[in-house]
PDB file of C-alpha atoms in Angstrom:
ATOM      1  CA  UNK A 171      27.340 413.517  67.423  1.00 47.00           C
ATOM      2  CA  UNK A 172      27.368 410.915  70.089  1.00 45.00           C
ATOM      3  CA  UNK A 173      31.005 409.152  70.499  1.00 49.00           C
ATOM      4  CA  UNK A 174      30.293 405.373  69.813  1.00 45.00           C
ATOM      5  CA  UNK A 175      31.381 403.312  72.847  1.00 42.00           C
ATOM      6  CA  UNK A 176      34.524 401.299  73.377  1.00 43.00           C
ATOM      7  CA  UNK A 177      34.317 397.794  71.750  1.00 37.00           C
ATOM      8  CA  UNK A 178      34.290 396.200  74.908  1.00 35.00           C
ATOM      9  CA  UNK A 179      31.308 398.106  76.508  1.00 36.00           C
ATOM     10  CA  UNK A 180      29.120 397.043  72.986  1.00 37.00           C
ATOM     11  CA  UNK A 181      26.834 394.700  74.259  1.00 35.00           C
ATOM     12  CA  UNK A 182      26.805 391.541  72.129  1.00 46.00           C
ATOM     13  CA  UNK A 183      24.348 388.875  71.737  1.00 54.00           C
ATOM     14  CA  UNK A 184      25.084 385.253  72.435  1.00 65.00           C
ATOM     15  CA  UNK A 185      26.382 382.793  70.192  1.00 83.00           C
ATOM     16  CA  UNK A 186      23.629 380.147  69.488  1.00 90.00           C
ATOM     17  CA  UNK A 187      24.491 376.438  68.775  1.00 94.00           C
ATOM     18  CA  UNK A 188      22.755 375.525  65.438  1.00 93.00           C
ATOM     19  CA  UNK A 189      21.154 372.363  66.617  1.00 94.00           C
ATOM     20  CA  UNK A 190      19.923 372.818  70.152  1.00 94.00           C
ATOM     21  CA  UNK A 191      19.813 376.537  70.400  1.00 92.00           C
ATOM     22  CA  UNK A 192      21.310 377.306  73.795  1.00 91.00           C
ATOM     23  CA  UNK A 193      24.196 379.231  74.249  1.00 89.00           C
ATOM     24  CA  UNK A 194      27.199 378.120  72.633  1.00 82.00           C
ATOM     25  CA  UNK A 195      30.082 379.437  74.673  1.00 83.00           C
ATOM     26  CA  UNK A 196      33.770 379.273  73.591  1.00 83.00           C
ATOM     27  CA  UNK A 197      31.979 377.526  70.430  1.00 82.00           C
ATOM     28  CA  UNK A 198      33.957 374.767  68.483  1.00 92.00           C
ATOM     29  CA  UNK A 199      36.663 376.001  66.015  1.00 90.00           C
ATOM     30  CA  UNK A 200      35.374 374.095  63.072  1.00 94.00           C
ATOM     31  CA  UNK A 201      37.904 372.549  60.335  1.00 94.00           C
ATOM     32  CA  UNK A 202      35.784 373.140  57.695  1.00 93.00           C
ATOM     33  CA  UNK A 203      34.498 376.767  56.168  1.00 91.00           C
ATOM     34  CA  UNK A 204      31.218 376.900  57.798  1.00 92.00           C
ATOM     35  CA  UNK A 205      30.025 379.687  59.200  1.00 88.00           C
ATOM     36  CA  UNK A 206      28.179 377.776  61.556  1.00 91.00           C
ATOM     37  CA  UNK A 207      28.335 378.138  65.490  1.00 93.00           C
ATOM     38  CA  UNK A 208      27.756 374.637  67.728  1.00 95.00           C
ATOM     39  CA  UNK A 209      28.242 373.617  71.099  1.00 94.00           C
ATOM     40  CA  UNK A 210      30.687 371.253  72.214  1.00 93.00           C
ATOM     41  CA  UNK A 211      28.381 368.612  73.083  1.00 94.00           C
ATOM     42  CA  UNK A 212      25.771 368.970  70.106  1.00 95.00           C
ATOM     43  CA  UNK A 213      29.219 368.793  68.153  1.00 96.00           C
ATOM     44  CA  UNK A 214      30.527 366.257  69.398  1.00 96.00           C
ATOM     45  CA  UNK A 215      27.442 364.387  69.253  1.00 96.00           C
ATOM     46  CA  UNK A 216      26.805 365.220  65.269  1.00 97.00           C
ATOM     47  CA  UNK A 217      30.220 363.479  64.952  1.00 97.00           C
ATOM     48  CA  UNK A 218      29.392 360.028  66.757  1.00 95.00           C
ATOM     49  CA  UNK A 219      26.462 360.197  64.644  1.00 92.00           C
ATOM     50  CA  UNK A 220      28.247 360.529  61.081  1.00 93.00           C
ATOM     51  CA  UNK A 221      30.647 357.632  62.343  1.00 91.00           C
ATOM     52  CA  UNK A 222      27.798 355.854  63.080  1.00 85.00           C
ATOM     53  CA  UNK A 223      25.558 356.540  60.016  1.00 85.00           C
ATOM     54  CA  UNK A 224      28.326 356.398  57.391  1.00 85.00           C
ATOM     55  CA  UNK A 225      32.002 355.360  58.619  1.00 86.00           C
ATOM     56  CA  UNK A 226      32.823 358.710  58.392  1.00 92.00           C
ATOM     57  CA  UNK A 227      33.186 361.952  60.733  1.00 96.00           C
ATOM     58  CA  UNK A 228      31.408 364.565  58.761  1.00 96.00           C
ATOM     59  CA  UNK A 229      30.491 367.983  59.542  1.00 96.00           C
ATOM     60  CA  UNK A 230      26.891 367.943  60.119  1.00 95.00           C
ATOM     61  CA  UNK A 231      26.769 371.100  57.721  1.00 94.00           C
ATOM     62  CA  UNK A 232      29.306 370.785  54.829  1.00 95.00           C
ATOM     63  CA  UNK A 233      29.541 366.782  55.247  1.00 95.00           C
ATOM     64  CA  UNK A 234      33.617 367.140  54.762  1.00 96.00           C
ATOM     65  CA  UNK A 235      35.795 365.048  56.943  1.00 97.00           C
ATOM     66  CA  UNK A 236      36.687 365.624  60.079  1.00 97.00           C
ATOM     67  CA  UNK A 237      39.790 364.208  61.908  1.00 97.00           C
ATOM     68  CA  UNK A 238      39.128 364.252  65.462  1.00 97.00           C
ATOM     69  CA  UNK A 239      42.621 363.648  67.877  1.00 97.00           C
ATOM     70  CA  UNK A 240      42.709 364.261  71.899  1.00 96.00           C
ATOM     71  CA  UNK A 241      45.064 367.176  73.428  1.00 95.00           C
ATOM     72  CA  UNK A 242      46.678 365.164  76.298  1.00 93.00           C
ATOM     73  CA  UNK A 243      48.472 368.769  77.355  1.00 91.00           C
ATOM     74  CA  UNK A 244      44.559 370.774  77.319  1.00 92.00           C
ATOM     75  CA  UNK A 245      42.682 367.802  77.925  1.00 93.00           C
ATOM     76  CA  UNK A 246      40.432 368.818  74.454  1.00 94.00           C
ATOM     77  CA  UNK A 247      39.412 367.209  71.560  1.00 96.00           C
ATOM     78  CA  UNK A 248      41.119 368.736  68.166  1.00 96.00           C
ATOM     79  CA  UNK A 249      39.722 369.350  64.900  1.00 97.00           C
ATOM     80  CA  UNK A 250      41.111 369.283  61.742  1.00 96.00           C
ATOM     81  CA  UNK A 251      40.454 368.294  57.934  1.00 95.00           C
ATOM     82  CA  UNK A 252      40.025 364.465  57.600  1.00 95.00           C
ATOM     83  CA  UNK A 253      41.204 362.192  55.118  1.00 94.00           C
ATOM     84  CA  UNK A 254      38.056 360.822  53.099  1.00 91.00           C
ATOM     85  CA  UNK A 255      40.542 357.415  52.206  1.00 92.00           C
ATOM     86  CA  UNK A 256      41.139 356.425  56.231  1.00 90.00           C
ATOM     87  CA  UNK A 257      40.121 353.063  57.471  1.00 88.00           C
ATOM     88  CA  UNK A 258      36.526 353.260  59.724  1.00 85.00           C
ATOM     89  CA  UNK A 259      38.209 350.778  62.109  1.00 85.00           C
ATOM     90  CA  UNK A 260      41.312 353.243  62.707  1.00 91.00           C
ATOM     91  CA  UNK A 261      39.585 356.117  62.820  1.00 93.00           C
ATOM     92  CA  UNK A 262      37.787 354.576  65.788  1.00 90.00           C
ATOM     93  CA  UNK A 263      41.368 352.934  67.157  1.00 91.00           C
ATOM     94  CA  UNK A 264      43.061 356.241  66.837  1.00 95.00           C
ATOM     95  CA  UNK A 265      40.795 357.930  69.454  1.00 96.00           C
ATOM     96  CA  UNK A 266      40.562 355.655  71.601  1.00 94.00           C
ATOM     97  CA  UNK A 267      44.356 354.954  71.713  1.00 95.00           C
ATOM     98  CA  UNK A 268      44.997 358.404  72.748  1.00 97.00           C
ATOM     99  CA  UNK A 269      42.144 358.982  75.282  1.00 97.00           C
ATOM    100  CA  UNK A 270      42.866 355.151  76.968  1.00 97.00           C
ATOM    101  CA  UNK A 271      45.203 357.315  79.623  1.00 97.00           C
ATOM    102  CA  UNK A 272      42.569 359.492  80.494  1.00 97.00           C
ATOM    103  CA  UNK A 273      40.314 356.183  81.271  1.00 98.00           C
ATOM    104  CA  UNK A 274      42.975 354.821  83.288  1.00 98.00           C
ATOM    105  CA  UNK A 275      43.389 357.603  85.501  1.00 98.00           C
ATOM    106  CA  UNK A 276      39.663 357.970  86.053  1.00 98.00           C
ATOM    107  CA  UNK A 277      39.892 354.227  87.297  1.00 98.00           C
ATOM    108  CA  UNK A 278      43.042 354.795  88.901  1.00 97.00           C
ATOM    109  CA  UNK A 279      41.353 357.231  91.250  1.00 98.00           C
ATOM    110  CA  UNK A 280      38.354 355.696  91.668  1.00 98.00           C
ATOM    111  CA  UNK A 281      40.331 353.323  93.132  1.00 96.00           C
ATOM    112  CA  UNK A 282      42.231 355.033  95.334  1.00 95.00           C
ATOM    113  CA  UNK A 283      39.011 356.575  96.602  1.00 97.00           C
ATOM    114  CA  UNK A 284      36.821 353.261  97.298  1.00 95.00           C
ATOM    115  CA  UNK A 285      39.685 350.644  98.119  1.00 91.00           C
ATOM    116  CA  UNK A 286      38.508 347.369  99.108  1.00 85.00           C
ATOM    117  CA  UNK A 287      39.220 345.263 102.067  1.00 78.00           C
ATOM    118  CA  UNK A 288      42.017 342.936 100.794  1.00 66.00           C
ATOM    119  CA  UNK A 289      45.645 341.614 101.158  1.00 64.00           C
ATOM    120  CA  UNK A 290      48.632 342.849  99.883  1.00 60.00           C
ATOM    121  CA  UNK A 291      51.501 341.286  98.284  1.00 58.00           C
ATOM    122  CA  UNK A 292      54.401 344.017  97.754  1.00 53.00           C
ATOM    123  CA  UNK A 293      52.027 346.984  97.997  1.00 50.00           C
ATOM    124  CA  UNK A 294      49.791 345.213  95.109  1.00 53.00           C
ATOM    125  CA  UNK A 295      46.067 343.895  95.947  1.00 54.00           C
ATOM    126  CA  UNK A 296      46.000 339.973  95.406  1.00 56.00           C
ATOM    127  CA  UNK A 297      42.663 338.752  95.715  1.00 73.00           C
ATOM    128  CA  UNK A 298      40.590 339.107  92.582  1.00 78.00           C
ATOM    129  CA  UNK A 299      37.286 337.667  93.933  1.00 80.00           C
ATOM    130  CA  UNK A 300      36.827 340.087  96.532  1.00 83.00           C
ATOM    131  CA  UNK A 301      37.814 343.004  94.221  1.00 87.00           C
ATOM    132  CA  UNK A 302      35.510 341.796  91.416  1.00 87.00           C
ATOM    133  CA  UNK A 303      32.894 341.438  94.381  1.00 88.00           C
ATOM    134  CA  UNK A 304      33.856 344.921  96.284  1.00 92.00           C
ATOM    135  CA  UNK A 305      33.338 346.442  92.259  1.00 93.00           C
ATOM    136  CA  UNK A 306      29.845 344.961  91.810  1.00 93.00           C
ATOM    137  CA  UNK A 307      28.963 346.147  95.703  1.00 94.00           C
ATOM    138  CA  UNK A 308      29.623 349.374  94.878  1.00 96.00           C
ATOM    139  CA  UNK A 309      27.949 349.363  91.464  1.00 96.00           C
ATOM    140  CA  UNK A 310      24.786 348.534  93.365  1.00 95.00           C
ATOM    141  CA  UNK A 311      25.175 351.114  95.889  1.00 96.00           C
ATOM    142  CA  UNK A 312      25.540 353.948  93.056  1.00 95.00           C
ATOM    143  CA  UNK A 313      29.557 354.346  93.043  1.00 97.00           C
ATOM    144  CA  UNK A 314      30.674 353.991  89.410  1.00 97.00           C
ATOM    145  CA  UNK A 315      33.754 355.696  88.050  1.00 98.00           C
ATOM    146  CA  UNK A 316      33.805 358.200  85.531  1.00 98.00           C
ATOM    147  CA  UNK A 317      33.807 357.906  82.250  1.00 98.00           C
ATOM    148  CA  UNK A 318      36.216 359.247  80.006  1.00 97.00           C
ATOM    149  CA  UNK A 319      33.705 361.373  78.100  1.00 96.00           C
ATOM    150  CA  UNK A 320      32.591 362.779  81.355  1.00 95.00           C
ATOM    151  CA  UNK A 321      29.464 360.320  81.909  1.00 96.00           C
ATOM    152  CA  UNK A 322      29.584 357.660  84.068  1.00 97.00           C
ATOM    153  CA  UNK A 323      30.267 354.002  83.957  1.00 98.00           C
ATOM    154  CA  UNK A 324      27.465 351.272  84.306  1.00 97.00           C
ATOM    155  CA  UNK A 325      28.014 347.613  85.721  1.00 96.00           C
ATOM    156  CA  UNK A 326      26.019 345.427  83.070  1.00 94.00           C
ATOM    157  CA  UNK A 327      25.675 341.725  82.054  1.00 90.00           C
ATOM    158  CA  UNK A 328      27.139 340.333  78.919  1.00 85.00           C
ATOM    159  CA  UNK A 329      23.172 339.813  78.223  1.00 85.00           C
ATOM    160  CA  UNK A 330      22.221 343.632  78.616  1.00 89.00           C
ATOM    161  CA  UNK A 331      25.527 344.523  76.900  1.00 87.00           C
ATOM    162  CA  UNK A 332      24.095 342.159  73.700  1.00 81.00           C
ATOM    163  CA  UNK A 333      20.936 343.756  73.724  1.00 83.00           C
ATOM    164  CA  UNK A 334      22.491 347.302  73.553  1.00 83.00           C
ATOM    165  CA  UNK A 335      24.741 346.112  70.901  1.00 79.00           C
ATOM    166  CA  UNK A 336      21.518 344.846  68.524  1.00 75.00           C
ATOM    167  CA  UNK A 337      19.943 348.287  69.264  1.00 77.00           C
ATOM    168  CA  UNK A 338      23.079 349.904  68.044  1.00 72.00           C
ATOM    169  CA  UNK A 339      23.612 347.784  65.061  1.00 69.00           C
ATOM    170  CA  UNK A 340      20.110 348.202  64.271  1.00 67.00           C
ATOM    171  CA  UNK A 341      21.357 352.058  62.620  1.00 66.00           C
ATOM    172  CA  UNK A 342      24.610 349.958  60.805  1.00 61.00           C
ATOM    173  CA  UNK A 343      22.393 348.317  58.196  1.00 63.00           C
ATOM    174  CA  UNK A 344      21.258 351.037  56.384  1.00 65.00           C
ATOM    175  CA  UNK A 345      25.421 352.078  55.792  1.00 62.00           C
ATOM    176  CA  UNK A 346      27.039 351.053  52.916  1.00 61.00           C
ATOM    177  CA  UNK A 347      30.106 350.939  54.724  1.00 60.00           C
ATOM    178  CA  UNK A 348      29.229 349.016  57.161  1.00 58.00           C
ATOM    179  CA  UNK A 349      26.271 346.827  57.018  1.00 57.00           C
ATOM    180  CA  UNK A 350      28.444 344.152  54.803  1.00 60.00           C
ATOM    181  CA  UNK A 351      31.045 344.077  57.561  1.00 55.00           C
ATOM    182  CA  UNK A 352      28.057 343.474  60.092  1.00 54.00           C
ATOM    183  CA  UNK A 353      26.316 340.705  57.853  1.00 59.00           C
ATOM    184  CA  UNK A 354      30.080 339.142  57.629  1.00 58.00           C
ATOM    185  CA  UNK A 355      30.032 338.698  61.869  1.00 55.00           C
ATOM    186  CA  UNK A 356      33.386 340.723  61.793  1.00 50.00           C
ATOM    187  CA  UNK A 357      31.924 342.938  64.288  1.00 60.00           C
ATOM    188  CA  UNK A 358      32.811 342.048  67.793  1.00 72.00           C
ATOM    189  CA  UNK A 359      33.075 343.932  71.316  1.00 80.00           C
ATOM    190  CA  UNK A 360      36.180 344.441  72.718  1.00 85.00           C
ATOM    191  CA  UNK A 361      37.595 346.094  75.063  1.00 92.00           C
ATOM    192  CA  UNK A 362      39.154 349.599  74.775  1.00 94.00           C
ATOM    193  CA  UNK A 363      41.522 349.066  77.636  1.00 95.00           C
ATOM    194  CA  UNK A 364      43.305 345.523  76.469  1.00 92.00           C
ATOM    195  CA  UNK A 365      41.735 345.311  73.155  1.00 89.00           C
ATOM    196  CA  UNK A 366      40.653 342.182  73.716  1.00 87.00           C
ATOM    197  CA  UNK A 367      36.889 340.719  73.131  1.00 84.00           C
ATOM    198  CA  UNK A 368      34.173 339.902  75.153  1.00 77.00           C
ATOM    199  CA  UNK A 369      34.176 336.076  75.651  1.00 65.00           C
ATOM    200  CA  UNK A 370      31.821 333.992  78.055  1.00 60.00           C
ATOM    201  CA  UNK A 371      34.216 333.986  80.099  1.00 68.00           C
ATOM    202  CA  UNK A 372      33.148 337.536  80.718  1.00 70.00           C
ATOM    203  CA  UNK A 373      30.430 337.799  83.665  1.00 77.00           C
ATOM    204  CA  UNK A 374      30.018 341.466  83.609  1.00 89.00           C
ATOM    205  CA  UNK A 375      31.108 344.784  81.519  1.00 92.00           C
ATOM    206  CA  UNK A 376      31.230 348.362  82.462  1.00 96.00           C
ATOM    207  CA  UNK A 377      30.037 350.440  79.733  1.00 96.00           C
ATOM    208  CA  UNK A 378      29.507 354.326  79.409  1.00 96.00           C
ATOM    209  CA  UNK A 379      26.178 355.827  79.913  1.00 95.00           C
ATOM    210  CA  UNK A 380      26.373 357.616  76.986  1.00 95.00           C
ATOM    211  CA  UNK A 381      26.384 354.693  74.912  1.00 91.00           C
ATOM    212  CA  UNK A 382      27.593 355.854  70.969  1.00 90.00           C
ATOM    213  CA  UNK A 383      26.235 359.499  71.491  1.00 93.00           C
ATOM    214  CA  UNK A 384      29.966 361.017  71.613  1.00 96.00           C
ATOM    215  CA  UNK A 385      33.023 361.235  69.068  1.00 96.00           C
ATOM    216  CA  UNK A 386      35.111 360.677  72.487  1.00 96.00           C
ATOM    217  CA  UNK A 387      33.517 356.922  71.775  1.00 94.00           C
ATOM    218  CA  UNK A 388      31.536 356.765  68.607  1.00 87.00           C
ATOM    219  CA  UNK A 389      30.505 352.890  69.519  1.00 84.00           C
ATOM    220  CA  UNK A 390      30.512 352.486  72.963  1.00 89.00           C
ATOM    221  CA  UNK A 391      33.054 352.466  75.575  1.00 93.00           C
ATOM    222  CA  UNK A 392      33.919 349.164  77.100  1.00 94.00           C
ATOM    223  CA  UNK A 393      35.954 348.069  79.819  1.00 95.00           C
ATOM    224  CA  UNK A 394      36.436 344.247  80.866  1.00 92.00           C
ATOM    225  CA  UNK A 395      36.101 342.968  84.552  1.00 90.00           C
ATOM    226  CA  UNK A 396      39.894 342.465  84.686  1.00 89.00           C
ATOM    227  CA  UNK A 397      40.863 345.648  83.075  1.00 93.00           C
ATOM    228  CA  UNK A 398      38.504 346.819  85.444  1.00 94.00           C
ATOM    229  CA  UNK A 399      40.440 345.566  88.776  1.00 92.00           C
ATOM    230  CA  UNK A 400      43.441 345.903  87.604  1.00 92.00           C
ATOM    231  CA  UNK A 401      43.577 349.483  86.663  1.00 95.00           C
ATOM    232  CA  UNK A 402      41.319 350.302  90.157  1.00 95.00           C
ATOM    233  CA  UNK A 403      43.528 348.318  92.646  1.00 91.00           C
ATOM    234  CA  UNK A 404      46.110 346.394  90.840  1.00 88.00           C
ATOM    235  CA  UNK A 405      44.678 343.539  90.861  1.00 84.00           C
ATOM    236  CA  UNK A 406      46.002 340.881  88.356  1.00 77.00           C
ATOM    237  CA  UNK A 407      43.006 339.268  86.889  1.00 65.00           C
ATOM    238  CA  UNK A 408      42.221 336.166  84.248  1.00 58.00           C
ATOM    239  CA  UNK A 409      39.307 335.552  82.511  1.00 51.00           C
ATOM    240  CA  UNK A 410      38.838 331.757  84.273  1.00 48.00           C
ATOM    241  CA  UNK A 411      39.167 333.396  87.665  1.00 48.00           C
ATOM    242  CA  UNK A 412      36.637 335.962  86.706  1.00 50.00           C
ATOM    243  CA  UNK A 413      34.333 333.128  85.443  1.00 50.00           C
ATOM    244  CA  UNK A 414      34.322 331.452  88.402  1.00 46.00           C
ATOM    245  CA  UNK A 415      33.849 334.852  90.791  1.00 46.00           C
ATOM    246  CA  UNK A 416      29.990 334.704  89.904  1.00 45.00           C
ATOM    247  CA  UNK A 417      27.291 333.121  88.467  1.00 42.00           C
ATOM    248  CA  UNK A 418      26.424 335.431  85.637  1.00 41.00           C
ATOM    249  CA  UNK A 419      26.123 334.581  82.356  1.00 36.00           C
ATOM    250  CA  UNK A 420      28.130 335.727  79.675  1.00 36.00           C
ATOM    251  CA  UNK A 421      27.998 335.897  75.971  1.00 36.00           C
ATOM    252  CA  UNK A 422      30.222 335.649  73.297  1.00 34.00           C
ATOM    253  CA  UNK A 423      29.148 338.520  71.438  1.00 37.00           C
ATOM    254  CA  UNK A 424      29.790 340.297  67.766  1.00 38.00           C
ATOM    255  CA  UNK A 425      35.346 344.648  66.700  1.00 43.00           C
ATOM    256  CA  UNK A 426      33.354 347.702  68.336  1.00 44.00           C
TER     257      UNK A 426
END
């Protein structure tokens, strides 16, 4: 009888992610008991979608609840068995707490990278208007920073930045959860760096790509002009200087 081969000569067939088929890799290690293989992204994706759909990170399979928290030491997302009782809004604040670093380093060396031409006070960049300027320059030349999902970050006015919100919140009104907190107007933008919202003092945003397609930010990820220049080159920025950089209009616009 023919020996059967080592185990690690057995040829075996690839893992398949259950929603778009391809390869799976590594795979995620799910929290729940499914027997179910996914990709990171389709995963991660499913996730944003629950969050989205119902206020609550689900399994796409099982529907239990998933907590989701960020690995600063491997730089991964972790996965473990939710708590069906835990507030939608901080769900949403716990991730973004712990990835905010991650954003600030991406700016940090974008930054570093594309410095603009301007004084300096103590090693610090002082002029905001020509670093909110040198920003939208190289917007329009097609240098954007990363985001912290991995996509990249788009320029936009407060006006695009309400019409992707009214798109978004077109899904929240069929959710139980959280069409009566939309029909209340306690829904607002903010920003994910300060935490503070989008006013009309605001004449531009930088937003992710990727829009709400990713657990990493389930509604959007947001950054404010100032946050903007001040993470890149240290820039200390207020809203009425930023106001008066441009003349783009801003809106004050409906916490996510």
């Amino acid at each position: 009888m023919m020996a059967s081969p080592p185990r690690s000569q057995v040829r075996q067939e690839p893992v398949q992610c259950a929603i778009c088929f391809e390869a799976a890799g590594p795979g995620v290690n799910l929290p729940c008991r499914c027997q179910v293989s996914y990709c990171h992204l389709c995963w991660e994706t499913a996730l944003a979608r629950s969050f989205n759909a119902c206020a609550k990170v689900r399994c796409p399979t099982c529907r239990s609840v998933v907590r989701v928290d960020f690995d600063a030491q491997t730089g991964q997302l972790l996965f473990s068995e939710g708590d069906d009782n835990e507030d939608v809004d901080l769900v949403r604040r716990r991730i973004s707490e712990q990835l905010r670093p991650v954003q600030v380093r991406l700016l940090r060396e974008f930054g570093e990278a594309h410095p603009p031409p301007l004084p300096r006070q103590q090693g610090i960049f002082v002029d905001i208007f020509v670093a909110a300027e040198h920003a939208a320059q190289l917007s329009s030349n097609g240098l954007t920073p990363l985001c912290l999902c991995g996509g990249k970050l788009q320029r936009v006015t407060l006006a695009e930045r309400a019409r992707r919100f009214f798109v978004q919140a077109g899904q929240w009104r069929n959710s139980d959860r959280l069409a009566p907190v939309l029909a209340e107007g306690l829904v607002r933008i903010i920003c994910d760096l300060c935490g503070e919202p989008l006013d009309l003092e605001q004449p531009a945003v930088w937003v992710c790509e990727n829009g709400d397609t990713t657990i990493k930010h389930a509604t959007s990820n947001d950054i404010c002009l100032g946050c903007f220049v001040h993470h890149a080159w240290g820039v200390a920025a207020t809203p009425a200087l930023l106001a008066a950089h441009d003349g783009e209009v801003g809106l004050s616009l409906m916490d996510w």
